[in-house]
mmCIF file of C-alpha atoms in Angstrom:
data_model
loop_
_atom_site.group_PDB
_atom_site.id
_atom_site.type_symbol
_atom_site.label_atom_id
_atom_site.label_comp_id
_atom_site.label_asym_id
_atom_site.label_seq_id
_atom_site.Cartn_x
_atom_site.Cartn_y
_atom_site.Cartn_z
ATOM 1 C CA UNK A 8 -27.939 -46.298 4.777
ATOM 2 C CA UNK A 9 -29.668 -46.994 1.075
ATOM 3 C CA UNK A 10 -33.108 -47.438 0.360
ATOM 4 C CA UNK A 11 -32.530 -50.460 -1.126
ATOM 5 C CA UNK A 12 -30.468 -51.952 1.660
ATOM 6 C CA UNK A 13 -33.110 -51.103 4.093
ATOM 7 C CA UNK A 14 -36.164 -52.716 1.582
ATOM 8 C CA UNK A 15 -33.920 -55.788 1.651
ATOM 9 C CA UNK A 16 -33.707 -55.518 6.004
ATOM 10 C CA UNK A 17 -37.374 -55.621 6.159
ATOM 11 C CA UNK A 18 -37.643 -58.067 3.816
ATOM 12 C CA UNK A 19 -35.104 -60.337 5.745
ATOM 13 C CA UNK A 20 -36.948 -59.650 9.070
ATOM 14 C CA UNK A 21 -40.833 -60.553 7.711
ATOM 15 C CA UNK A 22 -39.076 -63.888 6.631
ATOM 16 C CA UNK A 23 -37.563 -64.177 10.509
ATOM 17 C CA UNK A 24 -40.893 -63.351 11.960
ATOM 18 C CA UNK A 25 -42.592 -65.558 9.921
ATOM 19 C CA UNK A 26 -40.276 -68.812 10.136
ATOM 20 C CA UNK A 27 -40.450 -67.974 14.312
ATOM 21 C CA UNK A 28 -43.914 -67.788 14.004
ATOM 22 C CA UNK A 29 -44.445 -71.234 12.639
ATOM 23 C CA UNK A 30 -41.661 -73.016 13.970
ATOM 24 C CA UNK A 31 -43.266 -72.045 17.643
ATOM 25 C CA UNK A 32 -46.847 -73.116 16.859
ATOM 26 C CA UNK A 33 -45.369 -76.215 14.650
ATOM 27 C CA UNK A 34 -43.510 -79.015 16.012
ATOM 28 C CA UNK A 35 -42.971 -80.472 12.227
ATOM 29 C CA UNK A 36 -41.691 -76.894 11.202
ATOM 30 C CA UNK A 37 -38.202 -76.737 12.242
ATOM 31 C CA UNK A 38 -37.532 -80.639 11.128
ATOM 32 C CA UNK A 39 -34.725 -81.621 8.887
ATOM 33 C CA UNK A 40 -37.116 -83.431 6.198
ATOM 34 C CA UNK A 41 -39.271 -80.570 6.526
ATOM 35 C CA UNK A 42 -36.435 -77.789 6.034
ATOM 36 C CA UNK A 43 -35.212 -79.429 2.866
ATOM 37 C CA UNK A 44 -38.634 -80.329 1.299
ATOM 38 C CA UNK A 45 -39.172 -76.482 1.883
ATOM 39 C CA UNK A 46 -36.243 -75.819 -0.069
ATOM 40 C CA UNK A 47 -37.025 -78.217 -3.243
ATOM 41 C CA UNK A 48 -40.457 -76.492 -3.365
ATOM 42 C CA UNK A 49 -39.216 -72.971 -3.418
ATOM 43 C CA UNK A 50 -36.669 -73.824 -5.803
ATOM 44 C CA UNK A 51 -38.554 -74.774 -9.107
ATOM 45 C CA UNK A 52 -40.128 -71.205 -8.578
ATOM 46 C CA UNK A 53 -37.367 -69.570 -7.526
ATOM 47 C CA UNK A 54 -35.217 -70.755 -10.355
ATOM 48 C CA UNK A 55 -37.758 -68.645 -12.766
ATOM 49 C CA UNK A 56 -38.007 -65.873 -10.470
ATOM 50 C CA UNK A 57 -34.678 -65.087 -10.878
ATOM 51 C CA UNK A 58 -34.919 -64.358 -14.096
ATOM 52 C CA UNK A 59 -38.726 -62.644 -14.247
ATOM 53 C CA UNK A 60 -36.824 -60.463 -12.193
ATOM 54 C CA UNK A 61 -34.910 -59.141 -14.598
ATOM 55 C CA UNK A 62 -37.925 -58.676 -16.643
ATOM 56 C CA UNK A 63 -40.134 -56.954 -14.349
ATOM 57 C CA UNK A 64 -37.063 -54.455 -13.348
ATOM 58 C CA UNK A 65 -37.469 -53.636 -17.118
ATOM 59 C CA UNK A 66 -40.903 -52.735 -16.083
ATOM 60 C CA UNK A 67 -42.304 -55.646 -18.560
ATOM 61 C CA UNK A 68 -44.518 -58.885 -17.234
ATOM 62 C CA UNK A 69 -44.416 -62.951 -18.501
ATOM 63 C CA UNK A 70 -47.564 -64.672 -18.335
ATOM 64 C CA UNK A 71 -46.272 -67.953 -20.585
ATOM 65 C CA UNK A 72 -43.576 -68.964 -17.818
ATOM 66 C CA UNK A 73 -46.087 -71.932 -16.188
ATOM 67 C CA UNK A 74 -47.220 -72.663 -19.596
ATOM 68 C CA UNK A 75 -43.650 -73.271 -21.444
ATOM 69 C CA UNK A 76 -42.784 -75.338 -18.359
ATOM 70 C CA UNK A 77 -45.459 -77.529 -19.249
ATOM 71 C CA UNK A 78 -44.690 -77.674 -22.944
ATOM 72 C CA UNK A 79 -40.996 -78.262 -21.966
ATOM 73 C CA UNK A 80 -41.374 -80.618 -19.405
ATOM 74 C CA UNK A 81 -44.244 -82.350 -22.146
ATOM 75 C CA UNK A 82 -41.236 -82.357 -24.760
ATOM 76 C CA UNK A 83 -38.447 -83.879 -22.876
ATOM 77 C CA UNK A 84 -41.084 -86.656 -21.918
ATOM 78 C CA UNK A 85 -41.902 -87.180 -25.607
ATOM 79 C CA UNK A 86 -38.465 -87.277 -27.071
ATOM 80 C CA UNK A 87 -37.815 -89.814 -23.814
ATOM 81 C CA UNK A 88 -40.934 -91.927 -25.149
ATOM 82 C CA UNK A 89 -40.693 -91.848 -28.700
ATOM 83 C CA UNK A 90 -37.321 -91.914 -29.080
ATOM 84 C CA UNK A 91 -33.975 -93.121 -28.287
ATOM 85 C CA UNK A 92 -31.969 -89.911 -27.920
ATOM 86 C CA UNK A 93 -29.403 -90.313 -25.539
ATOM 87 C CA UNK A 94 -30.568 -87.889 -22.165
ATOM 88 C CA UNK A 95 -27.717 -85.542 -22.342
ATOM 89 C CA UNK A 96 -29.112 -84.423 -26.291
ATOM 90 C CA UNK A 97 -33.348 -84.722 -24.992
ATOM 91 C CA UNK A 98 -32.297 -82.277 -22.027
ATOM 92 C CA UNK A 99 -30.192 -79.667 -24.399
ATOM 93 C CA UNK A 100 -33.096 -80.206 -26.628
ATOM 94 C CA UNK A 101 -35.929 -78.781 -23.752
ATOM 95 C CA UNK A 102 -32.806 -75.743 -22.748
ATOM 96 C CA UNK A 103 -32.748 -74.407 -26.105
ATOM 97 C CA UNK A 104 -36.618 -74.676 -27.077
ATOM 98 C CA UNK A 105 -37.124 -72.973 -24.202
ATOM 99 C CA UNK A 106 -34.596 -70.031 -24.881
ATOM 100 C CA UNK A 107 -36.490 -69.960 -28.515
ATOM 101 C CA UNK A 108 -39.873 -69.416 -26.711
ATOM 102 C CA UNK A 109 -38.175 -66.938 -24.379
ATOM 103 C CA UNK A 110 -36.869 -65.156 -27.370
ATOM 104 C CA UNK A 111 -40.399 -65.054 -29.307
ATOM 105 C CA UNK A 112 -41.864 -63.129 -26.315
ATOM 106 C CA UNK A 113 -38.986 -60.908 -26.435
ATOM 107 C CA UNK A 114 -39.661 -60.604 -30.458
ATOM 108 C CA UNK A 115 -43.508 -59.886 -29.631
ATOM 109 C CA UNK A 116 -42.670 -57.246 -27.347
ATOM 110 C CA UNK A 117 -39.664 -55.219 -29.118
ATOM 111 C CA UNK A 118 -40.344 -56.005 -32.848
ATOM 112 C CA UNK A 119 -44.083 -56.028 -33.356
ATOM 113 C CA UNK A 120 -44.308 -53.376 -30.028
ATOM 114 C CA UNK A 121 -47.157 -55.834 -28.446
ATOM 115 C CA UNK A 122 -47.658 -54.729 -25.077
ATOM 116 C CA UNK A 123 -45.847 -57.836 -22.698
ATOM 117 C CA UNK A 124 -48.978 -58.424 -20.959
ATOM 118 C CA UNK A 125 -50.876 -59.692 -24.080
ATOM 119 C CA UNK A 126 -47.590 -61.009 -25.337
ATOM 120 C CA UNK A 127 -47.186 -63.480 -22.923
ATOM 121 C CA UNK A 128 -50.917 -64.161 -22.426
ATOM 122 C CA UNK A 129 -50.746 -65.096 -25.859
ATOM 123 C CA UNK A 130 -47.981 -67.386 -26.098
ATOM 124 C CA UNK A 131 -49.272 -69.250 -22.969
ATOM 125 C CA UNK A 132 -51.873 -70.171 -24.830
ATOM 126 C CA UNK A 133 -49.664 -71.455 -27.992
ATOM 127 C CA UNK A 134 -47.151 -73.493 -25.382
ATOM 128 C CA UNK A 135 -49.843 -74.828 -23.613
ATOM 129 C CA UNK A 136 -51.429 -76.025 -27.353
ATOM 130 C CA UNK A 137 -47.792 -77.083 -28.178
ATOM 131 C CA UNK A 138 -47.939 -79.242 -24.830
ATOM 132 C CA UNK A 139 -50.957 -80.919 -25.964
ATOM 133 C CA UNK A 140 -49.395 -81.745 -29.378
ATOM 134 C CA UNK A 141 -46.348 -83.446 -28.110
ATOM 135 C CA UNK A 142 -48.597 -85.341 -24.943
ATOM 136 C CA UNK A 143 -48.315 -88.660 -24.991
ATOM 137 C CA UNK A 144 -51.337 -90.662 -26.039
ATOM 138 C CA UNK A 145 -52.986 -94.317 -25.962
ATOM 139 C CA UNK A 146 -53.850 -96.129 -29.772
ATOM 140 C CA UNK A 147 -57.055 -94.617 -29.021
ATOM 141 C CA UNK A 148 -55.554 -91.025 -29.146
ATOM 142 C CA UNK A 149 -56.081 -90.998 -24.806
ATOM 143 C CA UNK A 150 -53.281 -89.069 -23.296
ATOM 144 C CA UNK A 151 -51.567 -91.032 -21.367
ATOM 145 C CA UNK A 152 -49.217 -90.450 -18.039
ATOM 146 C CA UNK A 153 -46.228 -92.175 -18.170
ATOM 147 C CA UNK A 154 -44.110 -92.557 -15.109
ATOM 148 C CA UNK A 155 -40.165 -91.743 -15.969
ATOM 149 C CA UNK A 156 -37.674 -93.837 -15.497
ATOM 150 C CA UNK A 157 -34.704 -91.920 -17.096
ATOM 151 C CA UNK A 158 -31.768 -92.674 -14.527
ATOM 152 C CA UNK A 159 -30.337 -88.944 -15.654
ATOM 153 C CA UNK A 160 -33.465 -87.436 -14.901
ATOM 154 C CA UNK A 161 -34.438 -89.013 -11.293
ATOM 155 C CA UNK A 162 -30.687 -88.175 -10.604
ATOM 156 C CA UNK A 163 -31.843 -84.501 -11.225
ATOM 157 C CA UNK A 164 -34.630 -85.413 -8.780
ATOM 158 C CA UNK A 165 -32.355 -86.399 -5.951
ATOM 159 C CA UNK A 166 -30.281 -85.226 -3.739
ATOM 160 C CA UNK A 167 -26.901 -84.633 -1.860
ATOM 161 C CA UNK A 168 -26.794 -85.652 1.454
ATOM 162 C CA UNK A 169 -30.368 -84.364 2.024
ATOM 163 C CA UNK A 170 -30.282 -81.403 0.089
ATOM 164 C CA UNK A 171 -31.817 -81.272 -3.224
ATOM 165 C CA UNK A 172 -30.002 -80.899 -6.664
ATOM 166 C CA UNK A 173 -32.528 -78.598 -7.422
ATOM 167 C CA UNK A 174 -32.174 -76.539 -4.629
ATOM 168 C CA UNK A 175 -28.366 -76.215 -5.412
ATOM 169 C CA UNK A 176 -29.384 -75.025 -9.003
ATOM 170 C CA UNK A 177 -31.061 -72.831 -7.230
ATOM 171 C CA UNK A 178 -28.906 -70.823 -5.425
ATOM 172 C CA UNK A 179 -25.988 -70.857 -7.981
ATOM 173 C CA UNK A 180 -28.497 -69.396 -10.874
ATOM 174 C CA UNK A 181 -29.796 -67.066 -8.031
ATOM 175 C CA UNK A 182 -25.856 -65.579 -7.138
ATOM 176 C CA UNK A 183 -25.255 -65.396 -10.726
ATOM 177 C CA UNK A 184 -28.445 -63.874 -11.789
ATOM 178 C CA UNK A 185 -27.669 -61.096 -9.052
ATOM 179 C CA UNK A 186 -24.065 -60.766 -10.071
ATOM 180 C CA UNK A 187 -25.112 -60.037 -14.079
ATOM 181 C CA UNK A 188 -27.872 -57.595 -12.460
ATOM 182 C CA UNK A 189 -24.910 -55.612 -9.733
ATOM 183 C CA UNK A 190 -21.786 -56.331 -12.210
ATOM 184 C CA UNK A 191 -22.665 -56.432 -15.278
ATOM 185 C CA UNK A 192 -23.505 -53.618 -18.588
ATOM 186 C CA UNK A 193 -26.950 -56.158 -18.948
ATOM 187 C CA UNK A 194 -27.682 -55.253 -15.069
ATOM 188 C CA UNK A 195 -26.977 -51.724 -15.706
ATOM 189 C CA UNK A 196 -29.096 -51.569 -18.904
ATOM 190 C CA UNK A 197 -32.005 -53.408 -17.795
ATOM 191 C CA UNK A 198 -31.819 -51.611 -14.734
ATOM 192 C CA UNK A 199 -32.036 -47.962 -17.114
ATOM 193 C CA UNK A 200 -34.589 -49.825 -19.628
ATOM 194 C CA UNK A 201 -37.089 -50.092 -16.571
ATOM 195 C CA UNK A 202 -36.003 -46.717 -14.751
ATOM 196 C CA UNK A 203 -36.922 -44.803 -18.065
ATOM 197 C CA UNK A 204 -37.423 -46.648 -21.382
ATOM 198 C CA UNK A 205 -36.849 -43.572 -23.176
ATOM 199 C CA UNK A 206 -34.168 -42.021 -21.850
ATOM 200 C CA UNK A 207 -32.246 -45.287 -22.077
ATOM 201 C CA UNK A 208 -32.930 -45.473 -25.853
ATOM 202 C CA UNK A 209 -31.406 -41.149 -26.612
ATOM 203 C CA UNK A 210 -28.202 -42.810 -24.049
ATOM 204 C CA UNK A 211 -27.912 -45.581 -26.502
ATOM 205 C CA UNK A 212 -28.981 -48.663 -25.210
ATOM 206 C CA UNK A 213 -30.940 -51.218 -27.227
ATOM 207 C CA UNK A 214 -33.766 -51.334 -25.606
ATOM 208 C CA UNK A 215 -34.968 -54.258 -27.942
ATOM 209 C CA UNK A 216 -31.860 -55.985 -27.317
ATOM 210 C CA UNK A 217 -32.203 -55.913 -23.749
ATOM 211 C CA UNK A 218 -35.711 -57.127 -23.339
ATOM 212 C CA UNK A 219 -34.963 -59.886 -25.563
ATOM 213 C CA UNK A 220 -32.444 -61.092 -23.621
ATOM 214 C CA UNK A 221 -34.292 -61.201 -20.377
ATOM 215 C CA UNK A 222 -37.287 -63.391 -22.461
ATOM 216 C CA UNK A 223 -35.021 -65.551 -23.611
ATOM 217 C CA UNK A 224 -33.027 -65.854 -19.631
ATOM 218 C CA UNK A 225 -36.593 -66.410 -18.526
ATOM 219 C CA UNK A 226 -37.208 -68.656 -21.654
ATOM 220 C CA UNK A 227 -33.732 -70.821 -20.664
ATOM 221 C CA UNK A 228 -34.831 -70.803 -16.885
ATOM 222 C CA UNK A 229 -38.329 -72.394 -17.713
ATOM 223 C CA UNK A 230 -36.881 -75.051 -19.068
ATOM 224 C CA UNK A 231 -34.370 -75.632 -16.157
ATOM 225 C CA UNK A 232 -37.272 -75.949 -14.071
ATOM 226 C CA UNK A 233 -39.402 -78.232 -16.153
ATOM 227 C CA UNK A 234 -36.335 -80.523 -15.508
ATOM 228 C CA UNK A 235 -35.616 -80.344 -12.233
ATOM 229 C CA UNK A 236 -39.701 -80.651 -12.354
ATOM 230 C CA UNK A 237 -39.833 -83.949 -14.067
ATOM 231 C CA UNK A 238 -37.480 -85.514 -12.043
ATOM 232 C CA UNK A 239 -38.889 -84.731 -8.823
ATOM 233 C CA UNK A 240 -42.579 -85.818 -10.122
ATOM 234 C CA UNK A 241 -41.302 -88.674 -12.268
ATOM 235 C CA UNK A 242 -44.048 -87.615 -15.292
ATOM 236 C CA UNK A 243 -45.230 -84.537 -17.314
ATOM 237 C CA UNK A 244 -48.761 -84.120 -18.776
ATOM 238 C CA UNK A 245 -49.881 -80.717 -20.318
ATOM 239 C CA UNK A 246 -51.064 -79.463 -17.339
ATOM 240 C CA UNK A 247 -47.592 -79.610 -15.804
ATOM 241 C CA UNK A 248 -47.169 -75.984 -14.574
ATOM 242 C CA UNK A 249 -50.507 -74.290 -14.876
ATOM 243 C CA UNK A 250 -50.737 -71.336 -12.168
ATOM 244 C CA UNK A 251 -47.194 -71.104 -11.594
ATOM 245 C CA UNK A 252 -46.864 -68.071 -13.757
ATOM 246 C CA UNK A 253 -48.965 -66.290 -10.453
ATOM 247 C CA UNK A 254 -46.433 -68.035 -7.563
ATOM 248 C CA UNK A 255 -43.285 -66.533 -9.590
ATOM 249 C CA UNK A 256 -44.621 -62.989 -10.070
ATOM 250 C CA UNK A 257 -45.858 -62.664 -6.281
ATOM 251 C CA UNK A 258 -42.104 -64.125 -4.943
ATOM 252 C CA UNK A 259 -40.829 -61.115 -6.980
ATOM 253 C CA UNK A 260 -43.348 -58.869 -6.399
ATOM 254 C CA UNK A 261 -42.883 -59.482 -2.657
ATOM 255 C CA UNK A 262 -40.144 -59.842 -3.033
ATOM 256 C CA UNK A 263 -39.628 -55.918 -3.530
ATOM 257 C CA UNK A 264 -39.241 -55.709 -7.425
ATOM 258 C CA UNK A 265 -41.980 -52.753 -8.471
ATOM 259 C CA UNK A 266 -44.271 -53.526 -11.926
ATOM 260 C CA UNK A 267 -43.102 -49.867 -12.917
ATOM 261 C CA UNK A 268 -39.439 -50.919 -12.986
ATOM 262 C CA UNK A 269 -36.051 -49.885 -12.772
ATOM 263 C CA UNK A 270 -36.130 -51.087 -9.134
ATOM 264 C CA UNK A 271 -35.326 -55.051 -7.242
ATOM 265 C CA UNK A 272 -32.331 -57.164 -7.542
ATOM 266 C CA UNK A 273 -32.391 -61.086 -6.913
ATOM 267 C CA UNK A 274 -31.200 -61.026 -3.538
ATOM 268 C CA UNK A 275 -34.909 -59.678 -2.926
ATOM 269 C CA UNK A 276 -36.180 -62.308 -4.869
ATOM 270 C CA UNK A 277 -35.241 -64.867 -3.141
ATOM 271 C CA UNK A 278 -36.410 -63.648 0.110
ATOM 272 C CA UNK A 279 -39.774 -62.922 -1.555
ATOM 273 C CA UNK A 280 -39.385 -66.896 -2.804
ATOM 274 C CA UNK A 281 -38.376 -68.082 0.463
ATOM 275 C CA UNK A 282 -41.467 -65.408 1.638
ATOM 276 C CA UNK A 283 -44.224 -67.426 0.210
ATOM 277 C CA UNK A 284 -42.934 -70.928 0.217
ATOM 278 C CA UNK A 285 -42.818 -70.311 4.320
ATOM 279 C CA UNK A 286 -46.480 -68.992 4.010
ATOM 280 C CA UNK A 287 -47.417 -71.774 2.229
ATOM 281 C CA UNK A 288 -45.789 -74.508 4.335
ATOM 282 C CA UNK A 289 -46.628 -73.049 7.626
ATOM 283 C CA UNK A 290 -50.194 -72.604 6.325
ATOM 284 C CA UNK A 291 -50.190 -76.196 5.667
ATOM 285 C CA UNK A 292 -49.272 -77.590 8.545
ATOM 286 C CA UNK A 293 -52.360 -75.938 10.608
ATOM 287 C CA UNK A 294 -54.714 -78.439 8.199
ATOM 288 C CA UNK A 295 -56.283 -75.276 6.925
ATOM 289 C CA UNK A 296 -59.278 -75.568 3.935
ATOM 290 C CA UNK A 297 -57.763 -74.742 0.594
ATOM 291 C CA UNK A 298 -60.172 -71.913 0.079
ATOM 292 C CA UNK A 299 -58.667 -70.485 3.821
ATOM 293 C CA UNK A 300 -55.067 -71.192 2.520
ATOM 294 C CA UNK A 301 -55.713 -68.850 -0.661
ATOM 295 C CA UNK A 302 -57.469 -65.992 1.221
ATOM 296 C CA UNK A 303 -54.346 -65.762 3.220
ATOM 297 C CA UNK A 304 -51.873 -66.107 0.787
ATOM 298 C CA UNK A 305 -53.620 -63.178 -1.331
ATOM 299 C CA UNK A 306 -54.354 -61.372 1.794
ATOM 300 C CA UNK A 307 -50.306 -61.066 2.291
ATOM 301 C CA UNK A 308 -50.055 -60.281 -0.884
ATOM 302 C CA UNK A 309 -51.683 -57.958 -1.422
ATOM 303 C CA UNK A 310 -50.708 -56.836 2.112
ATOM 304 C CA UNK A 311 -46.561 -56.492 1.172
ATOM 305 C CA UNK A 312 -47.705 -54.727 -2.629
ATOM 306 C CA UNK A 313 -49.339 -52.309 0.025
ATOM 307 C CA UNK A 314 -46.521 -51.867 2.231
ATOM 308 C CA UNK A 315 -44.116 -51.323 -0.849
ATOM 309 C CA UNK A 316 -46.096 -48.931 -2.252
ATOM 310 C CA UNK A 317 -46.083 -47.047 1.277
ATOM 311 C CA UNK A 318 -42.649 -47.311 1.396
ATOM 312 C CA UNK A 319 -41.316 -46.254 -1.892
ATOM 313 C CA UNK A 320 -43.274 -43.494 -1.646
ATOM 314 C CA UNK A 321 -42.297 -42.363 1.808
ATOM 315 C CA UNK A 322 -38.626 -42.754 0.610
ATOM 316 C CA UNK A 323 -38.926 -40.700 -2.618
ATOM 317 C CA UNK A 324 -40.529 -37.946 -0.207
ATOM 318 C CA UNK A 325 -37.936 -37.804 2.561
ATOM 319 C CA UNK A 326 -35.408 -37.537 -0.598
ATOM 320 C CA UNK A 327 -36.793 -34.866 -2.614
ATOM 321 C CA UNK A 328 -37.176 -32.917 1.147
ATOM 322 C CA UNK A 329 -33.202 -33.422 1.788
ATOM 323 C CA UNK A 330 -32.537 -32.347 -1.593
ATOM 324 C CA UNK A 331 -34.981 -29.158 -0.878
ATOM 325 C CA UNK A 332 -33.063 -28.649 2.565
ATOM 326 C CA UNK A 333 -29.974 -28.835 0.663
ATOM 327 C CA UNK A 334 -30.282 -26.546 -1.499
ATOM 328 C CA UNK A 335 -32.033 -23.809 0.933
ATOM 329 C CA UNK A 336 -28.464 -24.535 2.851
ATOM 330 C CA UNK A 337 -26.177 -23.707 -0.374
ATOM 331 C CA UNK A 338 -28.110 -20.515 -0.919
ATOM 332 C CA UNK A 339 -28.312 -19.503 2.759
ATOM 333 C CA UNK A 340 -24.111 -19.816 2.364
#
């Protein structure tokens, strides 16, 4: 069995154990309402995590996702409040702006050769500043939190037979992301850039184009997530999305994507997203202090990263031993 398949089975197994533990210790965990709510909560993060998986597979990182969600949401709220533009046009503008924000990250990384960490940390502040500029204000200049009562956005925050639209969107985007990674040239090139950037460039792969593409997709996914988030909370503030980038990165890493690049996929990210949300949801049911909840989440993430590192090292050593054994057999013949 391939290393990737074994890692998937381990992730699914750990998720199943976690679900079993919380299901047996909390009478509320397996209720229909809780399951649909859990899927709704993980979908907002999961939509972004799908594209961030591609960024991390290229050995990159994006710290601006939470801020871009906030800017996109605030832009939509501003246009809804101050203009008479149709909802469809506002949504289209937000999607374009989100994609341009992601493209800006790609340009900083590939054209100006700024490290991903520094580039996206810088744009995080940029997007937060833009969110403040587009904030809805009172006559005295104070930021006002207006309730979103637009029918289109409220519809996007709704559900079909109990299944929220954002959950449906998440799984559709996840399937599309997995197909892109496994069945297209973009996916092949994404893995190649992450595994060995110099070799990929020598093979004729346009490193810059691949990086800009995955960052642009991430920006687009941030806007999609922001639109559904607005439908859910029915408002938007400049603080919307603060800290979201860390939840996204945690889900991707727990799902098996390596910071070193070249490894992981969207299927693992979906499992990682579900794992983190099940953990958060389950801990919340125990009514533990916030500090304890954060400590438990942090400890689990560290444990998963350590496990992944040890597991990958073991599998690499096993592969080396197997190749050495095959060479010895050939030499003996």
